[in-house]
Coordinates of C-alpha atoms in Angstrom, one line a residue:
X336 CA 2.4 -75.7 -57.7
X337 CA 6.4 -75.1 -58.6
X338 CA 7.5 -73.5 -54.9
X339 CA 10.5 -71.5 -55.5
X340 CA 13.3 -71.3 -52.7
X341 CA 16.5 -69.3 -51.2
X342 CA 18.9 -71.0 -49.2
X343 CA 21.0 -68.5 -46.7
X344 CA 23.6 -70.4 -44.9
X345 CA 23.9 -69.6 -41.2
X346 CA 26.8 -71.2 -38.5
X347 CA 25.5 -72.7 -35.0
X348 CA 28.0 -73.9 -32.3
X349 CA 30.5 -73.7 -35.2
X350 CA 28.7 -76.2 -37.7
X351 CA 27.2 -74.8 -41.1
X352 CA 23.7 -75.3 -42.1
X353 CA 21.6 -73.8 -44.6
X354 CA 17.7 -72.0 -43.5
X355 CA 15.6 -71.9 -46.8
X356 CA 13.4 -69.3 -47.0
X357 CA 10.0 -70.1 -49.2
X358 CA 9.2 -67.4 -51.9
X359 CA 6.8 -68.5 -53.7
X360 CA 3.7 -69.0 -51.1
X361 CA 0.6 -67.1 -50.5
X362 CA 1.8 -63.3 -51.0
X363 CA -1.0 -61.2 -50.7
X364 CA -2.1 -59.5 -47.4
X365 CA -5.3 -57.8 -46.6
X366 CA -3.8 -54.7 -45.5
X367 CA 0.0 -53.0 -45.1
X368 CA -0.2 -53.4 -41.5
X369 CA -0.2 -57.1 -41.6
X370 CA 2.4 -56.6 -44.9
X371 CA 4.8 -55.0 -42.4
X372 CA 3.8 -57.0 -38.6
X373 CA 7.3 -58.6 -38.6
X374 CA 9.9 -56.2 -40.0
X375 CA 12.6 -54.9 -37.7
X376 CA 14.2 -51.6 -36.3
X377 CA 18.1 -50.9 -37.2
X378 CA 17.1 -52.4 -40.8
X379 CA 18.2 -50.9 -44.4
X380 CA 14.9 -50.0 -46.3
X381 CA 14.8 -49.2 -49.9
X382 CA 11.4 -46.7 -50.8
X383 CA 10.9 -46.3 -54.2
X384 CA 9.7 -43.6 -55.8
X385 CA 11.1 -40.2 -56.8
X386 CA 9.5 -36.7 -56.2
X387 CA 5.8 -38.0 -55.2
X388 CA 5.2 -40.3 -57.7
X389 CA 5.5 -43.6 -57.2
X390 CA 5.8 -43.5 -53.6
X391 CA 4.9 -46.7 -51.3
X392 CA 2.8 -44.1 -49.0
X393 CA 0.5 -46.5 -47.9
X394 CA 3.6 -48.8 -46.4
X395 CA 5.0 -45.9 -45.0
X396 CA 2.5 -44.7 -43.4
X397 CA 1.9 -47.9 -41.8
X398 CA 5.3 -47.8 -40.7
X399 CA 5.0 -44.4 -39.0
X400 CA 2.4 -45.7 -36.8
X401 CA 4.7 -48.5 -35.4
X402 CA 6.5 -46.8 -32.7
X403 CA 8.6 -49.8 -32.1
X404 CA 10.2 -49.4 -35.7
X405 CA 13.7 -47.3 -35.1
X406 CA 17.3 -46.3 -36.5
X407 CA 16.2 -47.3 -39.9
X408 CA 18.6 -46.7 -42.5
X409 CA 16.5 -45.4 -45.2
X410 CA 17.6 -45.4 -49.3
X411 CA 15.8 -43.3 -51.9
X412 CA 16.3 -40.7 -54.3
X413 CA 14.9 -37.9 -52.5
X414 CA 13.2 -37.5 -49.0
X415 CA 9.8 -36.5 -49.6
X416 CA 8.0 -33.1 -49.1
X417 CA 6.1 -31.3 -46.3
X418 CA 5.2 -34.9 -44.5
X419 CA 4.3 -37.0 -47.5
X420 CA 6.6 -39.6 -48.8
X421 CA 9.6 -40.9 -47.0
X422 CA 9.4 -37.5 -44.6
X423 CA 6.3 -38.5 -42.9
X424 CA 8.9 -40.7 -41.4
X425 CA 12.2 -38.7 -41.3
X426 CA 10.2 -36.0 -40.1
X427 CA 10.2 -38.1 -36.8
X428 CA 13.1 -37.9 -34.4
X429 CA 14.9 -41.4 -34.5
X430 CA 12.6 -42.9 -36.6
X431 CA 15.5 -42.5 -39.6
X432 CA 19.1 -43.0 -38.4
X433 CA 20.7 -42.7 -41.7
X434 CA 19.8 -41.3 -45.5
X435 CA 21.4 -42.4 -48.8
X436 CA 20.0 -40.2 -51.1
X437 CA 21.0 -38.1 -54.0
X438 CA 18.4 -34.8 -53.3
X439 CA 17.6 -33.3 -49.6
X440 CA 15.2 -30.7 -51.6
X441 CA 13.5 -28.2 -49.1
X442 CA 13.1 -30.0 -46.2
X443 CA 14.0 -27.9 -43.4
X444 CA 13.4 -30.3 -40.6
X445 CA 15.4 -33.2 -42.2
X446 CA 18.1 -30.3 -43.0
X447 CA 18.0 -29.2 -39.2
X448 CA 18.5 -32.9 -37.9
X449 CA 20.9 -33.4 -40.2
X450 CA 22.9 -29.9 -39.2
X451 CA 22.4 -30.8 -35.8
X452 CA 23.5 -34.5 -35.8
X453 CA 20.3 -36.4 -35.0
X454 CA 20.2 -38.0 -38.9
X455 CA 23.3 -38.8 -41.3
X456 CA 22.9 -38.1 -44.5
X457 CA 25.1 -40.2 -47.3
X458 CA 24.8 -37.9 -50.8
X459 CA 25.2 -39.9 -53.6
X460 CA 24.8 -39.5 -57.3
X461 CA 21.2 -40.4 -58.9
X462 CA 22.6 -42.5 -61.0
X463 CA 24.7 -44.4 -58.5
X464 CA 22.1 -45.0 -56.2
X465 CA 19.9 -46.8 -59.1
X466 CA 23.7 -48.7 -60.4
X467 CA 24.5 -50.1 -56.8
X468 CA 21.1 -51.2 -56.0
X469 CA 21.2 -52.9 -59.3
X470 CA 24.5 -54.6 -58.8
X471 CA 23.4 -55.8 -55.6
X472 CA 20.4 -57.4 -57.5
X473 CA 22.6 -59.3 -59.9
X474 CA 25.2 -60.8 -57.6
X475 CA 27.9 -58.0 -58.5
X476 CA 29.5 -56.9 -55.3
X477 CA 31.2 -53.9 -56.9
X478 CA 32.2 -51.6 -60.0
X479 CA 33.7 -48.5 -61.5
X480 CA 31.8 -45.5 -63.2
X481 CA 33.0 -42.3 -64.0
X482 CA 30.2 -40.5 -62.1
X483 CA 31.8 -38.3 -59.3
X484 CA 35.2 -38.5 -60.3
X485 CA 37.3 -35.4 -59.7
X486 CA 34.8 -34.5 -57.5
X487 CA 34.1 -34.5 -53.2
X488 CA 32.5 -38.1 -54.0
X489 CA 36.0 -39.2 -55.1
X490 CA 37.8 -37.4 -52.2
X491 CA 35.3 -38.4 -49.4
X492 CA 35.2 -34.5 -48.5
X493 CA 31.5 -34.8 -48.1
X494 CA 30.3 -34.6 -44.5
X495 CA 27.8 -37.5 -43.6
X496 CA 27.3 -36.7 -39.9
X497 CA 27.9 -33.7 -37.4
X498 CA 27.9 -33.5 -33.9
X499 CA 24.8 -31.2 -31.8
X500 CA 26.9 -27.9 -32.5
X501 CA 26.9 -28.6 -36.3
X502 CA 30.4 -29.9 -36.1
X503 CA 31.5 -32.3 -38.8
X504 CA 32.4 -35.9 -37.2
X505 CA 32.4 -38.0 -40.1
X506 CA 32.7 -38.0 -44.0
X507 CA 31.9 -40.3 -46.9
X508 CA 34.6 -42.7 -47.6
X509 CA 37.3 -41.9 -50.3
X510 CA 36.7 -44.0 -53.3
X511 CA 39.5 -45.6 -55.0
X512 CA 40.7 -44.8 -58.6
X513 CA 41.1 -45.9 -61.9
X514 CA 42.1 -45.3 -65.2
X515 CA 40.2 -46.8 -68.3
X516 CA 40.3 -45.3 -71.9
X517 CA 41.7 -42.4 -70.4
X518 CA 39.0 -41.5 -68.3
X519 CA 39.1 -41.7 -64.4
X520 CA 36.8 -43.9 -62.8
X521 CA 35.7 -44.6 -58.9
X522 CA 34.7 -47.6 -57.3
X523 CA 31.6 -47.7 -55.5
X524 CA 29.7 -51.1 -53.7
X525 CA 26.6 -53.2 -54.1
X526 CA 23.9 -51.5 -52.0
X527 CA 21.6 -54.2 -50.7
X528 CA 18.4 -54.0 -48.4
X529 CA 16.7 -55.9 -45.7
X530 CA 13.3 -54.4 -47.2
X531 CA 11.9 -52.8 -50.0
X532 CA 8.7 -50.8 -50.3
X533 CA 7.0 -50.9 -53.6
X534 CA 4.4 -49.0 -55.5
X535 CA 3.5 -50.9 -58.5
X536 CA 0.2 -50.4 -60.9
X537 CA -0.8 -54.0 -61.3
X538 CA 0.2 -57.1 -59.4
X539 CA -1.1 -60.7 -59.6
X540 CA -0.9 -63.2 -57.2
X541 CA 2.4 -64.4 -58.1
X542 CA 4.2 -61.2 -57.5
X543 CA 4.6 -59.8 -61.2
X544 CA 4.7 -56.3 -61.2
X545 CA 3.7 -53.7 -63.7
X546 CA 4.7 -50.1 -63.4
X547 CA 2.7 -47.0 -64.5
X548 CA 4.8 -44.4 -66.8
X549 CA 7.4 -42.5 -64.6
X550 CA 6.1 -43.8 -61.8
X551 CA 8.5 -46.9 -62.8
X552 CA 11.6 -44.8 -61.9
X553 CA 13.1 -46.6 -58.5
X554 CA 10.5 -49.1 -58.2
X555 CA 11.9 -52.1 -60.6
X556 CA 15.1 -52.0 -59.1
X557 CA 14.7 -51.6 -55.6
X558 CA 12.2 -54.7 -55.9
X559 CA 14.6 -56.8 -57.0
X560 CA 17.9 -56.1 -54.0
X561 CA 16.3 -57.0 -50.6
X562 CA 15.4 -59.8 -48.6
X563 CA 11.9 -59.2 -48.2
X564 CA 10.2 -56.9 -51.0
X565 CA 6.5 -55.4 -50.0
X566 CA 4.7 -53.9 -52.8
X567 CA 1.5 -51.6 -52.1
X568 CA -0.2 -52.2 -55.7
X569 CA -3.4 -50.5 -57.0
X570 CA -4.6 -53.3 -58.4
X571 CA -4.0 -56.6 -57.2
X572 CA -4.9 -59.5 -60.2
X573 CA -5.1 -63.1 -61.1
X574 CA -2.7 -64.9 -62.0
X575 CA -2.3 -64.9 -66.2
X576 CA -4.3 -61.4 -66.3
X577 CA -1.2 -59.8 -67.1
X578 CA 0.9 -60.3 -70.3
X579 CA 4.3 -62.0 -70.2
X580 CA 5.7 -59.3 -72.1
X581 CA 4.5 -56.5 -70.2
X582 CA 5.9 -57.8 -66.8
X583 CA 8.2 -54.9 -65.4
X584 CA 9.5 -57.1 -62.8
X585 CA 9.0 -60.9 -62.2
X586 CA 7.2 -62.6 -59.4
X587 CA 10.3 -64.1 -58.1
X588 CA 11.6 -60.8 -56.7
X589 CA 8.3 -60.3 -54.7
X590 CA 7.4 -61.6 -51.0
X591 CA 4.4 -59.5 -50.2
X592 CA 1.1 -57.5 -52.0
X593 CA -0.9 -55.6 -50.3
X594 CA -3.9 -53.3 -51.6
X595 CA -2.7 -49.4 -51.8
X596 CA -5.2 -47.0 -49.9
X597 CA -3.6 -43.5 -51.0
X598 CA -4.2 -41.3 -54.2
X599 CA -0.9 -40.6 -56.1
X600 CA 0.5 -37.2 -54.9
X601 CA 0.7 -34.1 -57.0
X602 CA 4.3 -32.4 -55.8
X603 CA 4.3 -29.5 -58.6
X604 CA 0.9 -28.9 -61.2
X605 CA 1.7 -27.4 -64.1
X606 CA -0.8 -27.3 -67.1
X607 CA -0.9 -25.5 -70.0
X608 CA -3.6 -23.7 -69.9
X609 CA -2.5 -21.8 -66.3
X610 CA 1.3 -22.0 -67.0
X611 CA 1.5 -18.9 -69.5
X612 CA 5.3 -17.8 -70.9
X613 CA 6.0 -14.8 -68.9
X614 CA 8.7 -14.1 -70.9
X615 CA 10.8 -12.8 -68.4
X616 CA 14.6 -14.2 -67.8
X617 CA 14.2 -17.5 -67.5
X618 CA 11.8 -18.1 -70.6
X619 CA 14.5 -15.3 -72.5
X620 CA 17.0 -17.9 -71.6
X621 CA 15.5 -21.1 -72.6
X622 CA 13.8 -20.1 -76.1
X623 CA 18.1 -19.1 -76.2
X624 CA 18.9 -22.9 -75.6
X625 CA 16.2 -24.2 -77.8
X626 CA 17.8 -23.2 -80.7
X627 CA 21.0 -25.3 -79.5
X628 CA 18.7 -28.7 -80.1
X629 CA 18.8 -29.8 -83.3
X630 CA 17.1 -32.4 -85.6
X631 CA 17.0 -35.8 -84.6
X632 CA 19.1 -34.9 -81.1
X633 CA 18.4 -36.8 -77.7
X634 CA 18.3 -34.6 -75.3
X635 CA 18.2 -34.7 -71.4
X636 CA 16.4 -31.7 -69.2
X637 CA 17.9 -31.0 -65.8
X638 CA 15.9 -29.1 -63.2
X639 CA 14.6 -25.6 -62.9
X640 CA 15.7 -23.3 -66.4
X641 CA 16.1 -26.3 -68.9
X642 CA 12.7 -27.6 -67.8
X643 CA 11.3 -25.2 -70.0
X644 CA 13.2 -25.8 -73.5
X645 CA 10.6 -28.1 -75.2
X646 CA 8.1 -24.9 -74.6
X647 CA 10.4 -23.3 -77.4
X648 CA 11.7 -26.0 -79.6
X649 CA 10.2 -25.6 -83.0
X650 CA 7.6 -27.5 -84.5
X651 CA 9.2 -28.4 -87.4
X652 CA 12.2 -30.4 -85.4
X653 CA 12.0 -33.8 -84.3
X654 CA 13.7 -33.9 -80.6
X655 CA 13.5 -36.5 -78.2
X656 CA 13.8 -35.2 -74.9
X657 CA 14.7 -38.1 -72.2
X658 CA 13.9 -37.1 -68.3
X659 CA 16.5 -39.0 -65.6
X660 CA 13.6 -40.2 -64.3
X661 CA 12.7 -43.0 -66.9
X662 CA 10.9 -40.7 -69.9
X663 CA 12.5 -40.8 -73.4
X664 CA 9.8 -38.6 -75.5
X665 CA 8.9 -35.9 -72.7
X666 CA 6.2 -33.7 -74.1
X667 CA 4.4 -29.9 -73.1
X668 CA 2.6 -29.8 -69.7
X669 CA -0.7 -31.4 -69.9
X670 CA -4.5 -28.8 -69.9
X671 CA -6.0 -28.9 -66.7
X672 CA -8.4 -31.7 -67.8
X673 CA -5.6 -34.7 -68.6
X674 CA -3.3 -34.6 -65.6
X675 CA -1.3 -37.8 -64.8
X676 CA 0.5 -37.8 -61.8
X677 CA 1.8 -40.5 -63.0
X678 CA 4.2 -38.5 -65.8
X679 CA 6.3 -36.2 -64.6
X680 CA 9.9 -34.3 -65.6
X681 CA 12.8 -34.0 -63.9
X682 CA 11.8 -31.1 -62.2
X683 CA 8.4 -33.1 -60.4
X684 CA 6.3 -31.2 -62.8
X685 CA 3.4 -32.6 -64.8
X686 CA 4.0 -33.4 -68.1
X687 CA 2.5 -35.3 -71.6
X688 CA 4.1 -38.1 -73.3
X689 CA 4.8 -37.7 -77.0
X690 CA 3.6 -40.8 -79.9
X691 CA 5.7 -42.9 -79.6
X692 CA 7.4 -42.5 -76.0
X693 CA 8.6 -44.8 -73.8
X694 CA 9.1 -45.1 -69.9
X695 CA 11.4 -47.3 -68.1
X696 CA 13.8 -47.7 -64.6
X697 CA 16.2 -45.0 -63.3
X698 CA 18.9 -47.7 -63.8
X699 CA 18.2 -48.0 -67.8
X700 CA 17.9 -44.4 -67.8
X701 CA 21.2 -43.7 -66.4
X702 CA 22.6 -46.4 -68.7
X703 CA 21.9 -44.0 -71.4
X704 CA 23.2 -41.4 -70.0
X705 CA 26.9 -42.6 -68.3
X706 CA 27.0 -44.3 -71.8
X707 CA 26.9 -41.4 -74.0
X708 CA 23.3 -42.2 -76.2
X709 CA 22.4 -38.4 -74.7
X710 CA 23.5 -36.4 -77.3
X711 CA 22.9 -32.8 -75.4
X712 CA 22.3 -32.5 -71.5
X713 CA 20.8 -28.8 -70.6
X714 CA 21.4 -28.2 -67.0
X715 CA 21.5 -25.4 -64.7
X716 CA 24.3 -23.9 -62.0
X717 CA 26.3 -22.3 -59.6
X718 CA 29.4 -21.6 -60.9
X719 CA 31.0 -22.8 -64.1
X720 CA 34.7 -22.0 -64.7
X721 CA 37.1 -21.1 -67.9
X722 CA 38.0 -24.2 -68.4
X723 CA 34.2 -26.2 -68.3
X724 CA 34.5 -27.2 -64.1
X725 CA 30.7 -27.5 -63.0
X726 CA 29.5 -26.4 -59.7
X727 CA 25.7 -27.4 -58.9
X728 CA 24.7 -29.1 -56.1
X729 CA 26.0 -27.1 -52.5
X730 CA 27.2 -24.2 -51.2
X731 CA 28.8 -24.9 -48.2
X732 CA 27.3 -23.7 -44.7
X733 CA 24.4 -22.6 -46.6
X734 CA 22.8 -24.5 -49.0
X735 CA 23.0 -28.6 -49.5
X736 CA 20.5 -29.7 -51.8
X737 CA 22.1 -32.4 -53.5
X738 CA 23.5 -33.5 -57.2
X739 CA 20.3 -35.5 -58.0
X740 CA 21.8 -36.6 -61.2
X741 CA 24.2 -34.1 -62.4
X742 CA 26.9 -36.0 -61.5
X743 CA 25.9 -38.6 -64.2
X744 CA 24.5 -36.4 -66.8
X745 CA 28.1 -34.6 -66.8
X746 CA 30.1 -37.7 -66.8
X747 CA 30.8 -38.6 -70.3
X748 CA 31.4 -35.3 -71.8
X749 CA 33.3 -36.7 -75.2
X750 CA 30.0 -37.6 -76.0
X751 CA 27.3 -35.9 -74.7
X752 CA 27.7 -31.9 -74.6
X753 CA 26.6 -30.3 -71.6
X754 CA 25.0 -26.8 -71.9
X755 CA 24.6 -25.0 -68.7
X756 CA 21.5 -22.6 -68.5
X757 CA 21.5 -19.7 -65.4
X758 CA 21.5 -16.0 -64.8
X759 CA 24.3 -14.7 -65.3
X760 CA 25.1 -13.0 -62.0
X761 CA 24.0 -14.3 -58.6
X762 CA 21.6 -12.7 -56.0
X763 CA 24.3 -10.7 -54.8
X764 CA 25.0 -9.2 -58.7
X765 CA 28.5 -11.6 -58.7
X766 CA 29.3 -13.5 -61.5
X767 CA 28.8 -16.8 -62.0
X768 CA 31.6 -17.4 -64.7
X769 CA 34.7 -17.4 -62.9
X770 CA 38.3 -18.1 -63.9
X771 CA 38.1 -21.2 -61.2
X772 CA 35.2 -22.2 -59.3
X773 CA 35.3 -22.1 -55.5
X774 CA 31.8 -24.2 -54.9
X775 CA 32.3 -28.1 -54.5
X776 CA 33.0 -29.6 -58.5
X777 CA 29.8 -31.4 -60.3
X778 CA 32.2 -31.8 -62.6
X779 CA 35.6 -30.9 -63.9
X780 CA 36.3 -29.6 -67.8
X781 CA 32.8 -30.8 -68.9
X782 CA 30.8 -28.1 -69.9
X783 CA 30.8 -26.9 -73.8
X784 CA 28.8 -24.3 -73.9
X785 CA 27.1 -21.4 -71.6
X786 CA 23.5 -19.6 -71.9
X787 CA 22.6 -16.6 -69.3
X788 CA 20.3 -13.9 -70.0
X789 CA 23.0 -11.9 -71.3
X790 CA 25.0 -13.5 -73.2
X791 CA 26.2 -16.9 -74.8
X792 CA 29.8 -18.5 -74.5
X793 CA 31.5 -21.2 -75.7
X794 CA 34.7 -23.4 -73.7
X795 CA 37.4 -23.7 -75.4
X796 CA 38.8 -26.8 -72.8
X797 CA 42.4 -26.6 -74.7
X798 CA 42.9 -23.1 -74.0
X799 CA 41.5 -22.5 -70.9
X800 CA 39.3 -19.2 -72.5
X801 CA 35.7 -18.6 -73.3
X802 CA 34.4 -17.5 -76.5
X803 CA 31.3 -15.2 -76.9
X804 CA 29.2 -16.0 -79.6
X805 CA 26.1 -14.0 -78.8
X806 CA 25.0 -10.9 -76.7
X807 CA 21.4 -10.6 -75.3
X808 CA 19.6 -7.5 -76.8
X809 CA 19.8 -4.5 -75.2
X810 CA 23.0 -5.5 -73.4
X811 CA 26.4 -4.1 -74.1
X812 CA 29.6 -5.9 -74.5
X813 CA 31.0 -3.8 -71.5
X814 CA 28.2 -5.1 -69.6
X815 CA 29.2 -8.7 -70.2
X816 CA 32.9 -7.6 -69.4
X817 CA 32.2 -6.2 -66.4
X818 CA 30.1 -8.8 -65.2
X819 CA 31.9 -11.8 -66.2
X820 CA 35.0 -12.6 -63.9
X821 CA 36.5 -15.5 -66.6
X822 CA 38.4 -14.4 -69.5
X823 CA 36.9 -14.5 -72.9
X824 CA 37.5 -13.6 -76.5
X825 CA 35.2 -12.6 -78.3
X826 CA 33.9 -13.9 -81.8
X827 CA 34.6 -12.2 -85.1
X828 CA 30.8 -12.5 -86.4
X829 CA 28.5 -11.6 -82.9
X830 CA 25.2 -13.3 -82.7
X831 CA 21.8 -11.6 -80.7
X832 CA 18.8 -13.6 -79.1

């Protein structure tokens, strides 16, 4: 048998000398608590997954019995819900030190340690999570993307830790600068891990990995950027079972397989036979945006209003909707009697996959987004300004959810227009387009166009001024005025939805 081999070198009483590590040995383990005997506290773990699906539970819950594990510094896209996923273990005092993710989501205890300095919390953009983990896999110790320029990433105004009063003692660091093509870019670094925990579908006894659907998303490239990856697999195989050309990720990358013992979570079930259109504001405002998709367009679906777009696209047009979360052909939600947990949106829901879909990695899916192959991106917000400036992700002292991956879907505006989707007021009946917006930036001069459930708007970014196109039914045009704190002209030929 061909044994592969790393060398690491290491320095003793001031001579070198090289310890190789064996990787291509017996890797399979009867359980995850003999998969995980020997890792260490104060360690950087990468857990793939994102929502539920996909989620190493059965590693993770093997480390949540070890009481000797501590001050991990955990990476993944989101934390978990209730006490399944990563916050079985963040849901523990000490157990997690520190968080890179992009999405906090509704966990109020994570939010409370965080607010109360017992966890630091590193927000970073979906898409730069999946880019740095990726570099680190190929050797590349840093690089520049336009995701989070202009914005509290770039200016390191985003608070990573606060002290037991809810102080702020420490930020993100500011990122450095520069200019290519005209467009400002920041430079982020390689994110590499001591561990790794894996869901995969099928494994053989080699290590190759196969992923199931959208379960894919962080999996492949967190396997391949730590020093010891452990994959939990449903299936466990011989060797030659699986085709070369269907391997997801190749045994080389792999240390350890052990057998899964946990179901697939279910974070939100939505079928079509339960989920009727209520046709109530949010429905009014997405049949609105469907008419915005046109035939042959790739389009991207944010969370929340956009989510429900494909409801209303029309039979006759052919449109290819792509979910950040590795999906390019995104269908309805599925009847009660097909559910995968294994296909899900954007938005964690359940969802179908179309003839002739494909599924894939969070870093490919990014890739087509930062490199403009999205040819509409429907996302919701805040606040969005005159001039296109996109506030999403935090309101400061209140509510800190996280840009998931806004930041990237809003990066490359030239080529892929951003339509924002919300109500047009807030809670508090203020509006939500302003002349400049006060909320952290998502984004600065990239949105094109506006849909609320009053009216429509289009930027004009040279002039600084909206344009309304349309006015909801039943709503006047000194309803939109006095709701509507931007300026705005106002089109010679008005359209109704």
């Amino acid at each position: 048998m061909f044994i592969s081999a790393v060398s690491t070198r290491r320095t003793l009483f001031g001579c070198r000398f090289y310890v190789t590590k064996v990787r291509g040995g017996n890797k399979i383990y009867d359980n995850a608590n003999d998969a995980i005997k020997d890792i260490r506290s104060s360690a950087v773990y990468l857990s793939g997954g994102f929502g539920l699906c996909g989620v190493p539970t059965t590693l993770l819950n093997a480390i949540d019995k070890r009481n000797d594990i501590k001050s991990i510094t955990a990476v993944s896209n989101n934390p978990g819900v209730g006490d399944k996923g990563l916050a079985k273990l963040l849901n523990k005092e000490g157990k997690v030190e520190r968080l890179i993710c992009s999405y906090l989501g509704n966990n109020k205890t994570l939010e409370g340690y965080y607010r109360s300095g017992r966890i630091a919390v590193e927000l970073t953009p979906q898409g730069n999570i999946a880019e740095r983990v990726s570099a680190a896999a190929r050797g590349i110790p840093a690089f520049y993307t336009p995701t989070g320029y202009g914005t509290a990433i770039e200016s390191g105004e985003l608070v990573t830790q606060y002290d037991a009063n809810s102080k702020p003692i420490a930020y993100q660091q500011k990122r450095e600068v520069r200019m290519f093509n005209g467009r400002g870019h920041i430079l982020e670094t390689s994110l590499k891990a001591d561990y790794a925990l894996i869901r995969a579908k099928y494994a053989d006894k080699n290590g190759n990995l196969v992923f199931n659907n959208s379960a894919h998303n962080f999996n492949a490239v967190f396997a391949k950027a730590a020093d010891i990856t452990i994959v939990e697999a449903e299936n466990i195989v011989n060797v030659g079972d699986i085709p070369p050309n269907e391997i997801h990720v190749p045994g080389i990358y792999v240390d350890r397989i052990c057998p899964t013992e946990t179901e697939t979570d279910i974070e939100i079930l939505k079928t079509s036979d339960s989920d009727e259109l209520t046709g109530g504001i949010r429905d009014k405002i997405a049949k609105r945006a469907a008419r915005e998709l046109q035939d042959g367009y790739y389009c991207n679906l944010g969370v929340g209003i956009p989510g429900r777009v494909p409801e209303f696209i029309e039979k006759s047009k052919k449109v290819y909707i792509q979910s950040e979360n590795g999906i390019l052909g995104v269908g309805s939600y599925p009847q009660s009697n097909n559910v995968d947990p294994d296909i899900i949106n954007a938005s964690k829901e359940t969802v179908t996959l179309l003839p002739g879909a494909s599924s894939f990695g969070s870093e490919e899916s990014f890739g087509m987004i930062r490199s403009g192959k999205i040819d509409v991106s429907l996302l919701g917000a805040f606040q969005v300004s005159q001039t296109g400036d996109l506030a999403n992700f935090m309101i400061p002292g209140k509510l800190m959810k996280g840009m998931g991956g806004a930041m990237d879907l809003v990066s490359n505006p030239q080529s892929t227009k951003v339509i924002i989707l919300m109500e047009h007021c807030d809670k508090y009946g203020k509006s939500k387009i302003l002349k400049t917006c006060d909320l952290p930036l998502t984004g600065k001069e990239c949105v094109s166009q506006i849909i609320t459930d009053l009216a429509v708007f289009q930027i004009n970014k040279q002039t600084g001024r909206l344009l309304l196109t349309d006015i909801a039914e039943g709503v006047t045009l000194d309803h939109i005025k006095l709701n509507t704190e931007a300026e705005f002209d106002i089109n010679e030929n008005i359209g109704s939805f």
